[in-house]
Short mmCIF file of N, CA and C in Angstrom, two decimals:
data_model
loop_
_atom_site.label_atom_id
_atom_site.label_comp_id
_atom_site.label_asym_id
_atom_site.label_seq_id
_atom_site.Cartn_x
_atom_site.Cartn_y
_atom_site.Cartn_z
N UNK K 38 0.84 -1.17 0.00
CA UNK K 38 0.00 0.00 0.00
C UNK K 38 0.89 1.25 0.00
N UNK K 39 0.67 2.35 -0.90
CA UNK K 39 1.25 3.62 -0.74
C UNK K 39 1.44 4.31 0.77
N UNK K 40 2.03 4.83 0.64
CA UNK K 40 2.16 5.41 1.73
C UNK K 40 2.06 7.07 1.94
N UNK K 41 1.78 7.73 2.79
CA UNK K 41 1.32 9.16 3.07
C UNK K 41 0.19 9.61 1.95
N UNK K 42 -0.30 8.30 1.23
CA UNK K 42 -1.85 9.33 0.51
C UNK K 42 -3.01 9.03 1.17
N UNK K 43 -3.46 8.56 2.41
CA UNK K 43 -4.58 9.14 2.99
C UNK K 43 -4.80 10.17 4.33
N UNK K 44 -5.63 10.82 4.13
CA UNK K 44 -5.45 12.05 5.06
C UNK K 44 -5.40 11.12 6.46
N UNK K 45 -5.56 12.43 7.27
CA UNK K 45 -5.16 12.50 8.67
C UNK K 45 -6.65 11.99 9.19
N UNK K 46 -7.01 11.40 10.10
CA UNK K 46 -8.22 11.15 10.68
C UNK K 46 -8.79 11.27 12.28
N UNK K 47 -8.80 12.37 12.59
CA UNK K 47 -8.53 12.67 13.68
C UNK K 47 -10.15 12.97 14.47
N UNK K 48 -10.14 13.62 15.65
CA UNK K 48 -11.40 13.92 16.35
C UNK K 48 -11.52 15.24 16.75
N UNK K 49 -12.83 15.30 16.48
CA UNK K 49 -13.39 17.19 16.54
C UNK K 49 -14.79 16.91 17.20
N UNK K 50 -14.90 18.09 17.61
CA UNK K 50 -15.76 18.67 17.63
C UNK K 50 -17.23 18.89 17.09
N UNK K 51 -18.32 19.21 16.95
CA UNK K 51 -19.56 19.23 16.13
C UNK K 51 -20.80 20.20 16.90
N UNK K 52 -20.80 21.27 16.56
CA UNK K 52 -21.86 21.97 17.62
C UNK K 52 -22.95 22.35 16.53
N UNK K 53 -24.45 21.44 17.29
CA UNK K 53 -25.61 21.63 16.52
C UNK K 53 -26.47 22.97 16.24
N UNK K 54 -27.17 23.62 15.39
CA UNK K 54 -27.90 24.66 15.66
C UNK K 54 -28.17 24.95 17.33
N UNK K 55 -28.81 23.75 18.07
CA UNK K 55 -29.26 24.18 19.23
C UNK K 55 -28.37 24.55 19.96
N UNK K 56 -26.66 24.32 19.97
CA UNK K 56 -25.96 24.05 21.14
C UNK K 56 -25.56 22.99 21.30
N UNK K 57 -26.00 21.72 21.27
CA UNK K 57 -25.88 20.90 21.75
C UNK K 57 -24.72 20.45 20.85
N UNK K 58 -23.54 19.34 21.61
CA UNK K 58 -22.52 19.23 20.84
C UNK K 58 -22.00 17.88 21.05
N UNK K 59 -21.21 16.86 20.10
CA UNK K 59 -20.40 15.86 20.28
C UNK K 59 -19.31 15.65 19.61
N UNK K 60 -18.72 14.65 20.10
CA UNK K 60 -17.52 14.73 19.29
C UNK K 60 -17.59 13.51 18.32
N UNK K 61 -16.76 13.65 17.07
CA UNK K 61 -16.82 12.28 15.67
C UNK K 61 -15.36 12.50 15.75
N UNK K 62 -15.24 11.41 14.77
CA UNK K 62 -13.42 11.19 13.79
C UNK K 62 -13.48 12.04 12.30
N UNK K 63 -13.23 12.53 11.89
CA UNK K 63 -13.28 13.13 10.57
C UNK K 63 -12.11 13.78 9.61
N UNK K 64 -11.96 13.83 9.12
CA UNK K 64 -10.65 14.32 8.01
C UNK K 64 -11.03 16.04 8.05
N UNK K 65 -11.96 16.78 8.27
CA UNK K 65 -11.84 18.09 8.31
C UNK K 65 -11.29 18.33 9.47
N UNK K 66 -10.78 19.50 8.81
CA UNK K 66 -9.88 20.33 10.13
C UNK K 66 -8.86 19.45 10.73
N UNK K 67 -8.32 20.00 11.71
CA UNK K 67 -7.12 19.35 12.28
C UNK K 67 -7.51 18.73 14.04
N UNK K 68 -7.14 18.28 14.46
CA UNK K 68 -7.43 17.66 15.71
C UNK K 68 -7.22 18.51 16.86
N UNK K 69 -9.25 18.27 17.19
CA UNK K 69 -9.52 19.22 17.99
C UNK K 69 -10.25 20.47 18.08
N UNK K 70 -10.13 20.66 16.40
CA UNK K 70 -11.00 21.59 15.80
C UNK K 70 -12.95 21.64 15.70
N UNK K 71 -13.53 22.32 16.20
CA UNK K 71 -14.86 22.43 16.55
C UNK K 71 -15.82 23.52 15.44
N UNK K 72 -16.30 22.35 14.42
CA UNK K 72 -17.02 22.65 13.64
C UNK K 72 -18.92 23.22 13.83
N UNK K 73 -18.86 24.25 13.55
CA UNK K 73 -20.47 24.80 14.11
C UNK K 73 -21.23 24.60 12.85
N UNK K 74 -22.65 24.11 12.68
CA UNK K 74 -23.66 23.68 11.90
C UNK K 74 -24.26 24.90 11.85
N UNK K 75 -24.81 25.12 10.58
CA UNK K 75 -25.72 26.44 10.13
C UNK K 75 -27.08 25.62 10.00
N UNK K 76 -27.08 24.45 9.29
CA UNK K 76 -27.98 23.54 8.99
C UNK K 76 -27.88 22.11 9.71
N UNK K 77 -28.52 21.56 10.27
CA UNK K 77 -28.66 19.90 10.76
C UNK K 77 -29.71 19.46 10.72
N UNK K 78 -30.04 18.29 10.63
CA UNK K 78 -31.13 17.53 10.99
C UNK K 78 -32.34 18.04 12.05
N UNK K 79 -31.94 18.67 12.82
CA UNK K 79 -32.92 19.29 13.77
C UNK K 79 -33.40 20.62 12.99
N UNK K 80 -32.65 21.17 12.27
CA UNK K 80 -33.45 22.62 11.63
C UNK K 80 -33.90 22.90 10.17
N UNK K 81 -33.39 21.73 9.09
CA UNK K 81 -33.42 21.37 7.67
C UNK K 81 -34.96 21.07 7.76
N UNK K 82 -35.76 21.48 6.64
CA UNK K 82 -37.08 21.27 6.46
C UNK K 82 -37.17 19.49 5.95
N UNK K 83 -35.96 18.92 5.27
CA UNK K 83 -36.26 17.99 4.63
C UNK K 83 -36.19 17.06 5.98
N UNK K 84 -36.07 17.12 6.84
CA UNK K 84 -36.30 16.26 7.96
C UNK K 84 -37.17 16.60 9.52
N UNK K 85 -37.83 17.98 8.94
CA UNK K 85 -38.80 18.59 9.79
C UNK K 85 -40.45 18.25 9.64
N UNK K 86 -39.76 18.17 8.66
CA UNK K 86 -41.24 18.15 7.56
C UNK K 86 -41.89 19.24 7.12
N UNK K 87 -40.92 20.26 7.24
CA UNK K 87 -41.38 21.50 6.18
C UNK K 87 -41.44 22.76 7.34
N UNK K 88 -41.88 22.07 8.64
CA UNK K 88 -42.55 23.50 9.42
C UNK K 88 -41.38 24.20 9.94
N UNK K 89 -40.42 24.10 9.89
CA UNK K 89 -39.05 25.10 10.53
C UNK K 89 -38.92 26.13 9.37
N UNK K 90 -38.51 27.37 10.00
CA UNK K 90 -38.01 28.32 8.42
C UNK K 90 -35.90 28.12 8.57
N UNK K 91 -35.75 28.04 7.86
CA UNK K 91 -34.75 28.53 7.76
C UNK K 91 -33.85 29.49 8.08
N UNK K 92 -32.96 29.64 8.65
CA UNK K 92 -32.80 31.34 8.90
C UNK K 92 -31.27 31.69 7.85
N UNK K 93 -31.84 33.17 8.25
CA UNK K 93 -31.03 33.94 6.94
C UNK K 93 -29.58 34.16 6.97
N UNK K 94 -28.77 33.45 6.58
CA UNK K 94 -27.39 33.92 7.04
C UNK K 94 -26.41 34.48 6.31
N UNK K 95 -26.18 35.71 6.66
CA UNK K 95 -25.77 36.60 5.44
C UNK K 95 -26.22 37.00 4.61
N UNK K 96 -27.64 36.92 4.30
CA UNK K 96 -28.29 37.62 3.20
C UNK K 96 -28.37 36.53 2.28
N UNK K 97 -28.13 35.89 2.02
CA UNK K 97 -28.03 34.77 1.13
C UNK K 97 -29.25 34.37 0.69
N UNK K 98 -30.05 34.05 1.84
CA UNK K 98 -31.53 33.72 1.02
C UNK K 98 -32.62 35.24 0.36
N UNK K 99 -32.48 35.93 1.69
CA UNK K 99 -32.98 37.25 0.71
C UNK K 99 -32.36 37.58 -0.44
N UNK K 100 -31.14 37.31 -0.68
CA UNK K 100 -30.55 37.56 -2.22
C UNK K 100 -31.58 36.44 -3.16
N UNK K 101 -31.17 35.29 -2.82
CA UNK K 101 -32.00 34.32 -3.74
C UNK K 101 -33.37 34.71 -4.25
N UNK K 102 -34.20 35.00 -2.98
CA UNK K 102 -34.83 35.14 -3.23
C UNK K 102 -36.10 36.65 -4.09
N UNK K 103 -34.72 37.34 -3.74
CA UNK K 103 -35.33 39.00 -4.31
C UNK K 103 -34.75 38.51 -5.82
N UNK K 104 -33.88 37.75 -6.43
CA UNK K 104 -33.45 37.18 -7.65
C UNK K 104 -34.05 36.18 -8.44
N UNK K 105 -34.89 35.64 -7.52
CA UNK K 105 -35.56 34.65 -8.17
C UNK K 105 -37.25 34.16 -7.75
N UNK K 106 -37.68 35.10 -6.67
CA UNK K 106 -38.96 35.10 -6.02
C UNK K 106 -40.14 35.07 -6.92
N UNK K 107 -40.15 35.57 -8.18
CA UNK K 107 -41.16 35.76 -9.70
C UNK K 107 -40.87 34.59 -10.06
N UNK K 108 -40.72 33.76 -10.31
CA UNK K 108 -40.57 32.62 -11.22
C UNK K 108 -41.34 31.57 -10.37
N UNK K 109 -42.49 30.98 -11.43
CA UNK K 109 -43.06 30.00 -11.00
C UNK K 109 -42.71 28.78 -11.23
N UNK K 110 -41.80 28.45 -11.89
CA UNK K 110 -41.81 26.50 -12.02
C UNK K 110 -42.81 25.51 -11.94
N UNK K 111 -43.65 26.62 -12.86
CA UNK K 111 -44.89 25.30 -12.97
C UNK K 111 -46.26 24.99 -12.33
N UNK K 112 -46.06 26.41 -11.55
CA UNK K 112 -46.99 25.97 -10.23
C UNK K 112 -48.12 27.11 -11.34
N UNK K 113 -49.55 26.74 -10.91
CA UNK K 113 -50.65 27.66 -11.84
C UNK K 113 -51.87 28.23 -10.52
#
C-alpha cells in the first residue's frame, strides 16, 4: 500500500444549531478543531417536515430570493 496518501483522521468537535454538541473522527480540520452547523437535521425542512423556516445567514436567502422570487416553475 502507498504510503502518506490518505489524510489524517482525527477527532473534533460538532456543535448543533441548538448548542448541543459531540464529538466524531473526521478528516476536516485538524485535531480538535470544533465545527459549528448552520444547517442539521434538527433545523433542515427535509427532515422537519417542512414546518421550521430557515434562517437567513448573510443575506443569502434574501438575495435568492429577491433574484428569483417571480418565477413560478410550474406551479398555476
Amino acid at each position: 500500500m502507498k504510503k502518506d496518501i490518505h489524510p489524517d483522521y482525527h477527532t473534533i468537535k460538532i456543535v448543533m444549531t441548538d448548542g448541543s454538541e459531540y464529538m466524531t473522527r473526521s478528516t476536516w480540520g485538524k485535531e480538535g478543531d470544533t465545527m459549528n452547523l448552520d444547517i442539521d437535521p434538527k433545523t433542515h425542512p427535509a427532515w422537519t417536515g417542512g414546518s421550521t423556516q430557515l434562517l437567513d445567514r448573510g443575506g443569502r436567502l434574501s438575495r435568492f430570493n429577491s433574484r428569483f422570487g417571480g418565477l413560478s416553475f410550474g406551479k398555476k
